[in-house]
mmCIF file of C-alpha atoms and ligand atoms in Angstrom:
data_model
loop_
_atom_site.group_PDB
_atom_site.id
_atom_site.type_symbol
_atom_site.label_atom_id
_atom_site.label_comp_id
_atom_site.label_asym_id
_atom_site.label_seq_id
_atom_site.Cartn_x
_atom_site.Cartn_y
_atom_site.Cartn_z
ATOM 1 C CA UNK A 1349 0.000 0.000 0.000
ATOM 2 C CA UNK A 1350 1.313 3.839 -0.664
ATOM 3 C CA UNK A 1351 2.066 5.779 1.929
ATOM 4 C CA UNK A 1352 -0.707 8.174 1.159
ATOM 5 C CA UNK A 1353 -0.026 10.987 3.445
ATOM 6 C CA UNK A 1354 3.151 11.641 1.826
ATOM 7 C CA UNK A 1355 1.979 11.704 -1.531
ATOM 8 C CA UNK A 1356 -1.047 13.935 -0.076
ATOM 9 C CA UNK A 1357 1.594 16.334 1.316
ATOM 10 C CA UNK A 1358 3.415 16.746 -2.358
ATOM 11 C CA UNK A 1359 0.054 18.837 -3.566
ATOM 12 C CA UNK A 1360 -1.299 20.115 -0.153
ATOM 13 C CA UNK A 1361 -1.152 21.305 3.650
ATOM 14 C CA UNK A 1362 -2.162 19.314 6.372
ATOM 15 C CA UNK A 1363 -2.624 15.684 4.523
ATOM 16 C CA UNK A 1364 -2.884 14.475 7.651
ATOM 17 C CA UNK A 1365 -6.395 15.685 7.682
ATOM 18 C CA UNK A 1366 -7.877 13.648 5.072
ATOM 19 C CA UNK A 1367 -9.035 9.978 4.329
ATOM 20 C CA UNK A 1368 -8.019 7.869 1.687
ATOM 21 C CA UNK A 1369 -9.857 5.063 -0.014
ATOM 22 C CA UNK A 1370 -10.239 2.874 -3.170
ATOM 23 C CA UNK A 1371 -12.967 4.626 -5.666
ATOM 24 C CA UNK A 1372 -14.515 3.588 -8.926
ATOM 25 C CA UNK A 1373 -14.332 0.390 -11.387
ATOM 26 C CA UNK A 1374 -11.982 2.059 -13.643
ATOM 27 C CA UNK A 1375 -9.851 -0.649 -15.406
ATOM 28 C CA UNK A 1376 -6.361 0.930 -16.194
ATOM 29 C CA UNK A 1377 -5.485 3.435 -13.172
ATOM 30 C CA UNK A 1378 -5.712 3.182 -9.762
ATOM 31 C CA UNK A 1379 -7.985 5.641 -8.468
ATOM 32 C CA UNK A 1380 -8.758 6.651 -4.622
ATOM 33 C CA UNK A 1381 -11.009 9.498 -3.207
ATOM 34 C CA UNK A 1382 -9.586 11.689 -0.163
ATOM 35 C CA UNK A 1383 -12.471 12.457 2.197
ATOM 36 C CA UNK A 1384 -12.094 15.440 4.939
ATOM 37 C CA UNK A 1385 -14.939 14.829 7.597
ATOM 38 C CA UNK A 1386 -16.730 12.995 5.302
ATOM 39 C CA UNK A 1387 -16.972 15.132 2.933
ATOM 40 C CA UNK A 1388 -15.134 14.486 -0.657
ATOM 41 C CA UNK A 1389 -12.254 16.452 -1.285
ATOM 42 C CA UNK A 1390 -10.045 14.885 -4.197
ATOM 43 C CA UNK A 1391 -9.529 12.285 -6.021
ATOM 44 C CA UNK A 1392 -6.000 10.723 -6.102
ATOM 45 C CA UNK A 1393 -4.931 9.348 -9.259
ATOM 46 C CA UNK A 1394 -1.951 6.346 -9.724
ATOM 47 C CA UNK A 1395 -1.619 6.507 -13.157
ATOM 48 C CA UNK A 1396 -0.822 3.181 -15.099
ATOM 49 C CA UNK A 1397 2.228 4.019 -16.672
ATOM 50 C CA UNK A 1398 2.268 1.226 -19.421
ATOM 51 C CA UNK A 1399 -1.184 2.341 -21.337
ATOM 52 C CA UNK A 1400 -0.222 6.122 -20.683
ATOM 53 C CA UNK A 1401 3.450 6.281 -21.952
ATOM 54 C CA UNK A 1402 3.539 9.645 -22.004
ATOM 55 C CA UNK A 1403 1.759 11.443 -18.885
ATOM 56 C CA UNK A 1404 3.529 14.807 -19.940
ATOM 57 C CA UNK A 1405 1.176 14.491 -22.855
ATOM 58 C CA UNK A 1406 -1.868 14.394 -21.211
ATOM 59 C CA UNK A 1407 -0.816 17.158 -18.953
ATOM 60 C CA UNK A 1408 0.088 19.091 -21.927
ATOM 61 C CA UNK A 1409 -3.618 19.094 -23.290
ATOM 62 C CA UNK A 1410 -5.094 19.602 -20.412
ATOM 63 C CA UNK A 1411 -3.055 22.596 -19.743
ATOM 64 C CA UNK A 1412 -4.052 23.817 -23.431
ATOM 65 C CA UNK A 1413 -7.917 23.037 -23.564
ATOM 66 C CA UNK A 1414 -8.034 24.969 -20.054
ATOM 67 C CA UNK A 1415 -6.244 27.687 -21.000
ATOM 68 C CA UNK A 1416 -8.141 27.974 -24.318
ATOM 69 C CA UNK A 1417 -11.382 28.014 -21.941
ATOM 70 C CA UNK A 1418 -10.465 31.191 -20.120
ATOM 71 C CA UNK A 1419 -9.471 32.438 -23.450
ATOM 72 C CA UNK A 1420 -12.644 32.374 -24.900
ATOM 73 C CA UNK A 1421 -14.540 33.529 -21.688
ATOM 74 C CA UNK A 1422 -16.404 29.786 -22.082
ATOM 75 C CA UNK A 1423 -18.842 28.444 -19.397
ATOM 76 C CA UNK A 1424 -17.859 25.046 -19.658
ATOM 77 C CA UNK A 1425 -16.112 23.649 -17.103
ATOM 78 C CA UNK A 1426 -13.038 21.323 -16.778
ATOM 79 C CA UNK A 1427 -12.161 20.259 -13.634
ATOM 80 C CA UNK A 1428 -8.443 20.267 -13.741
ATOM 81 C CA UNK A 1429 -5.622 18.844 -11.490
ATOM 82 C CA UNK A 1430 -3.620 20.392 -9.061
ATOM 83 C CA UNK A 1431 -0.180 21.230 -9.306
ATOM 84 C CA UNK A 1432 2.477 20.396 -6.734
ATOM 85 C CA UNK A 1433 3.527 22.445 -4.304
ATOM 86 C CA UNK A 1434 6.605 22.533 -6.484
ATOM 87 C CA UNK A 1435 4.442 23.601 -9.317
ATOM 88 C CA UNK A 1436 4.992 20.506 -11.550
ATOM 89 C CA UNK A 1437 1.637 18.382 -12.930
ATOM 90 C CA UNK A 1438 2.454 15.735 -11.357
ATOM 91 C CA UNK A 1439 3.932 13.989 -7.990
ATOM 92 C CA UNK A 1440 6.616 11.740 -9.491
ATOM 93 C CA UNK A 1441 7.560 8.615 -6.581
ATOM 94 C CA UNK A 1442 9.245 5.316 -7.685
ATOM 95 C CA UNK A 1443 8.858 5.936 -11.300
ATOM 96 C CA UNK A 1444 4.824 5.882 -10.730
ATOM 97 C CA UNK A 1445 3.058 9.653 -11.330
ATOM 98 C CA UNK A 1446 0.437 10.656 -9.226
ATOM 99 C CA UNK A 1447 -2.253 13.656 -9.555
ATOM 100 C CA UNK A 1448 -4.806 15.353 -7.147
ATOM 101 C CA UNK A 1449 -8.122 16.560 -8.492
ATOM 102 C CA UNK A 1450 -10.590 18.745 -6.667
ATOM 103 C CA UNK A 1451 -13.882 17.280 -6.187
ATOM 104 C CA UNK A 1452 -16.324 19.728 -7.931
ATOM 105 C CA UNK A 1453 -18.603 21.137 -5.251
ATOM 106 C CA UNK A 1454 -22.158 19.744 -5.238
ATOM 107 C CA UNK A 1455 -21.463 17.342 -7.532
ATOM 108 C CA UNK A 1456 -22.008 13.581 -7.914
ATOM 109 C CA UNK A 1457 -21.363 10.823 -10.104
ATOM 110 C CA UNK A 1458 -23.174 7.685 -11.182
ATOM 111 C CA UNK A 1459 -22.235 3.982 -12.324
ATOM 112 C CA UNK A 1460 -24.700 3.109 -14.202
ATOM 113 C CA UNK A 1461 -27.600 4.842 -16.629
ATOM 114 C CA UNK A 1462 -31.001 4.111 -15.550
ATOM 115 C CA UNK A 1463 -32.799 7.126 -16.914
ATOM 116 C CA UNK A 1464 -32.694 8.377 -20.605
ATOM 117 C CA UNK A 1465 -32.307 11.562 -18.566
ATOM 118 C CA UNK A 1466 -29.433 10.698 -17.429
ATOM 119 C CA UNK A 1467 -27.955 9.560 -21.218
ATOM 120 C CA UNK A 1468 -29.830 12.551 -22.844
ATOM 121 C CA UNK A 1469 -27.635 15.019 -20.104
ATOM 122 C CA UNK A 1470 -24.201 13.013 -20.495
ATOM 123 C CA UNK A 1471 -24.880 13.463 -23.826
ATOM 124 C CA UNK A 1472 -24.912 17.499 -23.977
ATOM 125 C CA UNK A 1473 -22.181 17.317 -21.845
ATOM 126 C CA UNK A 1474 -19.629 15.133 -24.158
ATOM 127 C CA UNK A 1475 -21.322 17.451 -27.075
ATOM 128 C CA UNK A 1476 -20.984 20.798 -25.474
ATOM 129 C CA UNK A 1477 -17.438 19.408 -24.423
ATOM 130 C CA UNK A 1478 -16.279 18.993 -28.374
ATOM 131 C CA UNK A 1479 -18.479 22.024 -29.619
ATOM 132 C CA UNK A 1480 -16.522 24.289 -26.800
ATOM 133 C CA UNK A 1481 -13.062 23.739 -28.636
ATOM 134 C CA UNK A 1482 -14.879 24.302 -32.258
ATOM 135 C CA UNK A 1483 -12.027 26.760 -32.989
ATOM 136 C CA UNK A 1484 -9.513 25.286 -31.673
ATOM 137 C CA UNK A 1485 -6.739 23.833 -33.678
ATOM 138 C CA UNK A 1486 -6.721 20.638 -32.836
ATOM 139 C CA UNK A 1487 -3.778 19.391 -33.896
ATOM 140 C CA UNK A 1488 -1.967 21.267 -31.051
ATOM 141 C CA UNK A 1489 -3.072 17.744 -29.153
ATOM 142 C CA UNK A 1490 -0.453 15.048 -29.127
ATOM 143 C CA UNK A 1491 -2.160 11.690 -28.712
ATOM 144 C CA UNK A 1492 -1.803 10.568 -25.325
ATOM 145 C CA UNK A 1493 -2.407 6.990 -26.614
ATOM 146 C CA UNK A 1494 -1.153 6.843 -30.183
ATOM 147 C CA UNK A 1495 -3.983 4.733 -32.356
ATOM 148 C CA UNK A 1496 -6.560 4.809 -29.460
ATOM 149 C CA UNK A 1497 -9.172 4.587 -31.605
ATOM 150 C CA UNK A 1498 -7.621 3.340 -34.813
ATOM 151 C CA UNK A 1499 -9.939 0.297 -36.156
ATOM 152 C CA UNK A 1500 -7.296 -0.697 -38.219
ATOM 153 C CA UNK A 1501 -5.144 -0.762 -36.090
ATOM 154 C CA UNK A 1502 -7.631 -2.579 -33.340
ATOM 155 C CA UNK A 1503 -7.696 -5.135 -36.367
ATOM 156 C CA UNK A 1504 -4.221 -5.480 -36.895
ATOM 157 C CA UNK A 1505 -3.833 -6.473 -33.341
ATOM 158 C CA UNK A 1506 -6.503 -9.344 -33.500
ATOM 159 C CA UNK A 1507 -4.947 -10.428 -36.458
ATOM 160 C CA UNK A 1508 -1.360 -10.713 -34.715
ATOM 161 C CA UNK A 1509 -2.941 -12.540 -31.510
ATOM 162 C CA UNK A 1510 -4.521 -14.795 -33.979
ATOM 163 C CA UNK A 1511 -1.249 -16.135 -34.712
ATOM 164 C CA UNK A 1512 1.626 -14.908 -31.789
ATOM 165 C CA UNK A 1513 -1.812 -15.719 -29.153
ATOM 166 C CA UNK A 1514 -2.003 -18.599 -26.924
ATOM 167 C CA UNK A 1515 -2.408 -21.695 -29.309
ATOM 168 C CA UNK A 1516 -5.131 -23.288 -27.090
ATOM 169 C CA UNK A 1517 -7.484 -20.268 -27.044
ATOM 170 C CA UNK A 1518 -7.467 -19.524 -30.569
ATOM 171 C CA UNK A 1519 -8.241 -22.976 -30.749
ATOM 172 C CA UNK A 1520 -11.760 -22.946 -28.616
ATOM 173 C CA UNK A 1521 -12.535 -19.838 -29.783
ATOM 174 C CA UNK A 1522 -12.934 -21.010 -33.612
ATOM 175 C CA UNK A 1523 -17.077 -19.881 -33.598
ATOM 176 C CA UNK A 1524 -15.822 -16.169 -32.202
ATOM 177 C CA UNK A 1525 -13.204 -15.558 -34.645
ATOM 178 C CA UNK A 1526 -15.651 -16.306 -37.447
ATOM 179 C CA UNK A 1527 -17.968 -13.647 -36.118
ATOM 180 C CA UNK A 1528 -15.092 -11.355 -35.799
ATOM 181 C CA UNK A 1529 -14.110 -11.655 -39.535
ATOM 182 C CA UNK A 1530 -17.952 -11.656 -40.645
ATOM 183 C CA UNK A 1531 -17.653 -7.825 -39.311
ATOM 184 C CA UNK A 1532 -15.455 -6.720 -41.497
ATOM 185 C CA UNK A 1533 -17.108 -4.410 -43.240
ATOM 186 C CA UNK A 1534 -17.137 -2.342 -39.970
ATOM 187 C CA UNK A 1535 -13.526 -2.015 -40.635
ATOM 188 C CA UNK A 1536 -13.356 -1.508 -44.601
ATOM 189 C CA UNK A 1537 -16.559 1.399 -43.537
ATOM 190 C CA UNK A 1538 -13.896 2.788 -41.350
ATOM 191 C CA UNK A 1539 -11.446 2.765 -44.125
ATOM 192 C CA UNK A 1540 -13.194 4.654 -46.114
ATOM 193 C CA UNK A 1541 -14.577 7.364 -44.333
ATOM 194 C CA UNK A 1542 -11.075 8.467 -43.372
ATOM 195 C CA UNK A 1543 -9.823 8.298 -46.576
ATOM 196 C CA UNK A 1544 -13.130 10.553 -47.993
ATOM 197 C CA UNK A 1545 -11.941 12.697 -45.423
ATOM 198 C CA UNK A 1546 -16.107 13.706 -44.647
ATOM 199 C CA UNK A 1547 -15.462 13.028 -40.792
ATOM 200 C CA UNK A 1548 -13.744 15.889 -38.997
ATOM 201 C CA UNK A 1549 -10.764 15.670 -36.568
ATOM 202 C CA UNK A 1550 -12.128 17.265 -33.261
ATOM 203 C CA UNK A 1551 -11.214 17.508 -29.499
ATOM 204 C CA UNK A 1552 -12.728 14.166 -28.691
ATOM 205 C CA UNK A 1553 -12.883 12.719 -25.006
ATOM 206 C CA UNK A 1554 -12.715 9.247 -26.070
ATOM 207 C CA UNK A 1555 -13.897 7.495 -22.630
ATOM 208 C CA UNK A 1556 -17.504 9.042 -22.487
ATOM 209 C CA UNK A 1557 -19.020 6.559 -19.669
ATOM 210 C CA UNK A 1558 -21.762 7.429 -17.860
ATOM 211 C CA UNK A 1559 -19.315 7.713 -14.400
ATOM 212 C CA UNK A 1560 -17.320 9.949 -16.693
ATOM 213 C CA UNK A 1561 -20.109 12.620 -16.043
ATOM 214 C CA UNK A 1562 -20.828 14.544 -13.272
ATOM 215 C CA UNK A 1563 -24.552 15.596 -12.229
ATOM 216 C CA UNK A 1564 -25.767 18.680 -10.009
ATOM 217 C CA UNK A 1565 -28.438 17.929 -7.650
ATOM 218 C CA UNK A 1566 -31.379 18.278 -9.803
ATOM 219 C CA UNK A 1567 -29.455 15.879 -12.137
ATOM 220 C CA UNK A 1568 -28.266 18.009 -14.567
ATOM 221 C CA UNK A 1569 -24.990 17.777 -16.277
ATOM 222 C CA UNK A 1570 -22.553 20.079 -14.763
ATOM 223 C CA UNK A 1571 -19.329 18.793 -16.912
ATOM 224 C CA UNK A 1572 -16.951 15.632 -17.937
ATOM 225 C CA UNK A 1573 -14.190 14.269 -16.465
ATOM 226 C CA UNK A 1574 -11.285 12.036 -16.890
ATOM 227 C CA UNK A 1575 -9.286 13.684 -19.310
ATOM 228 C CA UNK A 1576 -6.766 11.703 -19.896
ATOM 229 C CA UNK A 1577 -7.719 9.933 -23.204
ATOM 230 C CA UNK A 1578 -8.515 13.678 -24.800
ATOM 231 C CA UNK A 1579 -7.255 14.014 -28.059
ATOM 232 C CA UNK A 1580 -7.350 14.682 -31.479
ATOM 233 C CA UNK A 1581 -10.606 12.263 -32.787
ATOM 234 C CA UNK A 1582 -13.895 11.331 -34.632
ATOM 235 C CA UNK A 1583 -17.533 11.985 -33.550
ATOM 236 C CA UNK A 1584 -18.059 8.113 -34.005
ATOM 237 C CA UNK A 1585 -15.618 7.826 -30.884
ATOM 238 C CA UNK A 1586 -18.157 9.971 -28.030
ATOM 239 C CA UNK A 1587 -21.161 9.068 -29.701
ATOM 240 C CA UNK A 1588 -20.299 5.623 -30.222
ATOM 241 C CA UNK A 1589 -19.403 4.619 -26.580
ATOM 242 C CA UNK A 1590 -22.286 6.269 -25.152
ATOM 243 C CA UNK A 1591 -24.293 3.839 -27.117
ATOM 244 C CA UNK A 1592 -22.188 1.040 -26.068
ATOM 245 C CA UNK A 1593 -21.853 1.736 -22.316
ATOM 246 C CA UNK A 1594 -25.902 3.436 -21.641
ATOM 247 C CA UNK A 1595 -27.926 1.259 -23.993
ATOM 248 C CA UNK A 1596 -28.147 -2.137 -21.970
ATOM 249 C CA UNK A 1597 -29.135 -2.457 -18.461
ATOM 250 C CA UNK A 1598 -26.320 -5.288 -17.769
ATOM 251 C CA UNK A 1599 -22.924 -3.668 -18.159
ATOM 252 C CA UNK A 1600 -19.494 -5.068 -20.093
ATOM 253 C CA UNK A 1601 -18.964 -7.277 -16.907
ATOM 254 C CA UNK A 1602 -22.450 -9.235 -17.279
ATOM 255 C CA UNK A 1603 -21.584 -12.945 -18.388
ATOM 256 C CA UNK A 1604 -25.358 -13.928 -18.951
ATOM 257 C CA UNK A 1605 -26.099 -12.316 -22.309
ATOM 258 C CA UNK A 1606 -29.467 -12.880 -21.903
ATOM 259 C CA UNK A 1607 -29.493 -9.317 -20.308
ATOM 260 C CA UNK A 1608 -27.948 -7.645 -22.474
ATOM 261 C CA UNK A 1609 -30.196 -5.579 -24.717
ATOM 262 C CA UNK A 1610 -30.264 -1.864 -26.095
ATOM 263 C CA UNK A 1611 -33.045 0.153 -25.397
ATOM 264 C CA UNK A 1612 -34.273 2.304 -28.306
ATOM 265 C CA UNK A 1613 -35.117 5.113 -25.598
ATOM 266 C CA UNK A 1614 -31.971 5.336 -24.060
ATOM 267 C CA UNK A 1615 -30.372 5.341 -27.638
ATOM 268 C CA UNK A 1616 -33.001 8.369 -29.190
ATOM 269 C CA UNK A 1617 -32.145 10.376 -26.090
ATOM 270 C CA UNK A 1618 -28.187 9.999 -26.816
ATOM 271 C CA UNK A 1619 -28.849 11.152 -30.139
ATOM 272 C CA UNK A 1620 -30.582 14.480 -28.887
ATOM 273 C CA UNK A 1621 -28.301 15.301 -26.306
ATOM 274 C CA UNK A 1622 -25.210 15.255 -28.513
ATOM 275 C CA UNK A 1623 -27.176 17.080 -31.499
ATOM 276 C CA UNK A 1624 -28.148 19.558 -29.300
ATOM 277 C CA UNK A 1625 -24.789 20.668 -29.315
ATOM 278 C CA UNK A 1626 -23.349 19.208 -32.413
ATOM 279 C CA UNK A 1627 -25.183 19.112 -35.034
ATOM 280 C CA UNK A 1628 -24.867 22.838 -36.026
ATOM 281 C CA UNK A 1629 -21.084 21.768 -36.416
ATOM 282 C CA UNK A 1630 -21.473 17.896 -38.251
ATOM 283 C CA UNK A 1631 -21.123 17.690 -42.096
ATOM 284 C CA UNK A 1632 -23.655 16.331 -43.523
ATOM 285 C CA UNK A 1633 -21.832 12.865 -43.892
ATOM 286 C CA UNK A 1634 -21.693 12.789 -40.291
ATOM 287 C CA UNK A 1635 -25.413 13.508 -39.351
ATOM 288 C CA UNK A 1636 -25.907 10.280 -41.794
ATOM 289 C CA UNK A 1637 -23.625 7.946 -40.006
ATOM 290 C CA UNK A 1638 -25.329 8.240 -36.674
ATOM 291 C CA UNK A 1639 -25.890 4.726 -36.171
ATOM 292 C CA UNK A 1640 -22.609 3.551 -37.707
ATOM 293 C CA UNK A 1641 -20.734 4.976 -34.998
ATOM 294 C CA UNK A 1642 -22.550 2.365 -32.453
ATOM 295 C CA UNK A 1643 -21.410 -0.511 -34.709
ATOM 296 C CA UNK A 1644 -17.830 1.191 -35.217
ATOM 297 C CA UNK A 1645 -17.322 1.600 -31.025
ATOM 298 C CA UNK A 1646 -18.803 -1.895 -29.736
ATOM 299 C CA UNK A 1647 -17.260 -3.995 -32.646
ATOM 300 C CA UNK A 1648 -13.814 -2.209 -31.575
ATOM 301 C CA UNK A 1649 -14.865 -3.046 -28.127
ATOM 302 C CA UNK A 1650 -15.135 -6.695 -28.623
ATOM 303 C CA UNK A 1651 -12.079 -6.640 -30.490
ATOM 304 C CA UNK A 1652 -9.865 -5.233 -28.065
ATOM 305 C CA UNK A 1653 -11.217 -7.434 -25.229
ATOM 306 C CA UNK A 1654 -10.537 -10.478 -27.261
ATOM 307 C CA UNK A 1655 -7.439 -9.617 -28.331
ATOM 308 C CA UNK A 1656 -6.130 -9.379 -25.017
ATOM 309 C CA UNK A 1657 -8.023 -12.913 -24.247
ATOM 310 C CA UNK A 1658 -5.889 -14.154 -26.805
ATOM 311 C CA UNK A 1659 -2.808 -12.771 -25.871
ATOM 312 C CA UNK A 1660 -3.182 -13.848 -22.277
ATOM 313 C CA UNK A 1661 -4.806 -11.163 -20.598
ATOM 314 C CA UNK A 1662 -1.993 -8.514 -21.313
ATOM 315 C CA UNK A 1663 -3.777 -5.195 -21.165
ATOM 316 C CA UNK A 1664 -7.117 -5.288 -19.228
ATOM 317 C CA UNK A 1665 -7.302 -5.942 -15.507
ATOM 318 C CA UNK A 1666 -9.304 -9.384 -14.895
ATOM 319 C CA UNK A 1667 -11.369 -10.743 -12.429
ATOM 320 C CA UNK A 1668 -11.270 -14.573 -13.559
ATOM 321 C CA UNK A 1669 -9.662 -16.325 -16.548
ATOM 322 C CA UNK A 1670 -12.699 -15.746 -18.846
ATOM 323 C CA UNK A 1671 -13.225 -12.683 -18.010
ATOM 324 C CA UNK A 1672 -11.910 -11.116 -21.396
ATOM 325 C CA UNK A 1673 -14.071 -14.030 -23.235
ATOM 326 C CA UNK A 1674 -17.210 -13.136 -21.568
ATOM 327 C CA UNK A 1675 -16.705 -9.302 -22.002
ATOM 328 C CA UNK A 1676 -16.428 -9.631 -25.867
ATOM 329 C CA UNK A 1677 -19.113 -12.258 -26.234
ATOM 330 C CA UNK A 1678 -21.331 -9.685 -24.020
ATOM 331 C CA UNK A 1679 -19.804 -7.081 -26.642
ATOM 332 C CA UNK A 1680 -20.884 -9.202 -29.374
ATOM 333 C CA UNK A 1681 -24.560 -9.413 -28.106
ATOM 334 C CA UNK A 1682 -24.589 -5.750 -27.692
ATOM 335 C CA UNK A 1683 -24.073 -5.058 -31.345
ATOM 336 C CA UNK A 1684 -26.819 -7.524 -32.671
ATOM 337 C CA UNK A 1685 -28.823 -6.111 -30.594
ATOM 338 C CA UNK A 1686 -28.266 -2.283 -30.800
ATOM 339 C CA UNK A 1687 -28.674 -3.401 -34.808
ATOM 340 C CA UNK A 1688 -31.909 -4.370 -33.994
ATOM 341 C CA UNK A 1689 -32.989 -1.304 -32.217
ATOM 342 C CA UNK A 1690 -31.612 0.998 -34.989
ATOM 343 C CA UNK A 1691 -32.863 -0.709 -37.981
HETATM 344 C C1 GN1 B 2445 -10.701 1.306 -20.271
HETATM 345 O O1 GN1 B 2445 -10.401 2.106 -17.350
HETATM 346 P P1 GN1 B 2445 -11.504 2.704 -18.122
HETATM 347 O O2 GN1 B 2445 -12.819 2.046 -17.822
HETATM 348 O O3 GN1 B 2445 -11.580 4.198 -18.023
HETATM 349 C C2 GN1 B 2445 -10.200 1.675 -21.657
HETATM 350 C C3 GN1 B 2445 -11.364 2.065 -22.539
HETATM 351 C C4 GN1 B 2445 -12.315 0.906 -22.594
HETATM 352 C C5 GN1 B 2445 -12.756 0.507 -21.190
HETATM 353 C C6 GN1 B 2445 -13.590 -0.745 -21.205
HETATM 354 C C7 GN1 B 2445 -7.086 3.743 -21.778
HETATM 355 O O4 GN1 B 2445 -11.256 2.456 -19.686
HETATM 356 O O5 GN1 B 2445 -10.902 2.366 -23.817
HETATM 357 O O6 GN1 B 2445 -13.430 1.257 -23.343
HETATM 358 O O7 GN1 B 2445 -11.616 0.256 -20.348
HETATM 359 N N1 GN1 B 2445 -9.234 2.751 -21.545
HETATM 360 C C8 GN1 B 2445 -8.004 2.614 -22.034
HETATM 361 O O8 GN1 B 2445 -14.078 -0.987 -19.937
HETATM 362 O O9 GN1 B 2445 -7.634 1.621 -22.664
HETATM 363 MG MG1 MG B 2446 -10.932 6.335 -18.399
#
């Protein structure tokens, strides 16, 4: 266990006032909140070192979109981190970097959608988030994951597990390899639309999860967090894993497919919350690819899970050995069934 006081006392006075514990299901860092008499103060941020190469990157952004915010007298807000006492972005012990965000005051955050509210407000905030940097050059962003969201790429990397993977899984996993290659088009689609050049490069938040949100207490949107995965990117990312992570009542982590289902509700409220804010600023290619960018997120999804099944569980923290196999067949579910829903 860290000894949190000390990193505490790197970004503030009198850490020994606060409480430390264990927050969120977040699957790459490890993420605590600091309470002071019960109340939240911060939340403390390990940050996992081997997905984020470059933490100086993301720090870089950040520092950039917030800047640009004050710039342009915008009312959207972006809950930043703290600096050090030293003034640097972040607490550097071991080798491991650690950061200190303020809690916004009066906010809250939820784990799952329940509500097409609740989708229909995340979705104005991941809009308004893009729409506020409308002017912004956006290739002042360096990736802070280089081919996040590169479906090629994603592809590539099945296709190399498929043969450098462990030999027995590929092997029992003959039925969901088929499926995989029977999506290809979702790929060649992909293909194409980047070289037509229709979809425009934006400031994209790329991790838009309902816990990524924060709500007021009238449960309004108030802004997004977790800005880590910020960078240059396509509508088809934001839009795409809203669908994928508010559609079905049973989350990524639910082995019985049988509940996993879209809900056509859920997914019409999405698509007015981010239009609210977007659509002034979507070409028209865009505005006719709604749907596509549901297939595009959840087939990339599946992918990603089950090529880290196959190369032994490399990437994505697991709870059991199938874990990774039951996340991409629940993936796989998802996508026949948010195909039914749009058609
Ligand atoms: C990871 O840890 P979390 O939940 O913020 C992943 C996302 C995946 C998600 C699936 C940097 O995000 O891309 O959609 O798991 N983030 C990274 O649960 O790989
Ligand atoms: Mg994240």
């Amino acid at each position: 266990m860290e000894n949190f006081q000390d990193l505490l006392d790197a970004f503030i006075n009198n850490a020994g006032e606060y409480k430390v514990e264990p927050f969120g299901s977040g699957l790459i860092h490890k993420t605590f909140v600091v309470t002071k008499d019960n109340n939240n103060a911060f939340i403390l941020q390990e940050l996992n070192n081997a997905v984020f190469k470059w933490p100086e990157h993301i720090a870089d952004n950040i520092n950039l979109l917030s800047s640009w915010l004050n710039n342009t007298y915008s009312t959207t807000i972006l809950p930043t981190p703290l600096k050090t006492k030293t003034n640097k972005d972040f607490h550097l012990k071991n080798g491991i970097y650690y950061r200190l965000i303020p809690f916004v005051e009066g906010s809250h955050s939820i784990n799952v959608c329940d509500e097409p509210d609740q989708a229909y407000e995340a979705a104005k905030q991941f809009g308004n988030f893009t729409a506020s940097f409308k002017d912004f050059d956006v290739t002042q962003l360096k990736p802070s994951i280089v081919d996040f969201h590169n479906l090629t790429f994603r592809w590539k990397q099945f296709r190399d597990a498929l043969i450098n993977g462990n030999q027995e899984r590929i092997h029992q996993t003959q039925s969901i390899i088929s499926q995989m290659e029977n999506e290809y088009d979702i790929v060649a689609f992909y293909e194409k639309i980047l070289a037509s050049g229709s979809f425009k490069l934006r400031v994209t938040h790329h991790d838009t999860k309902i816990s990524n949100v924060l709500f007021n207490h009238a449960n309004k949107g108030i802004c997004v967090i977790d800005l880590d995965t910020v960078m240059p990117g396509y509508f088809i990312s934001d839009l795409g894993d809203m669908f994928r992570t508010y559609l079905s009542p049973a989350n990524e982590e639910e082995p019985n497919i049988n509940l996993v289902e879209a809900r056509r509700d859920f997914y019409l409220a999405i698509v007015e919350g981010y239009k609210e804010k977007m659509s002034d600023q979507m070409t028209e290619d865009e505005l006719k690819h709604i749907q596509y960018a549901g297939d595009f997120m959840i087939y990339m999804q599946a992918l990603r899970f089950f090529t880290d099944y196959l190369n032994d569980d490399i990437y994505y923290h697991i709870n059991n050995p199938e874990n990774n196999l039951h996340r991409t067949i629940n993936q796989l579910q998802l996508l026949k069934s948010f195909r039914a829903i749009v058609s």
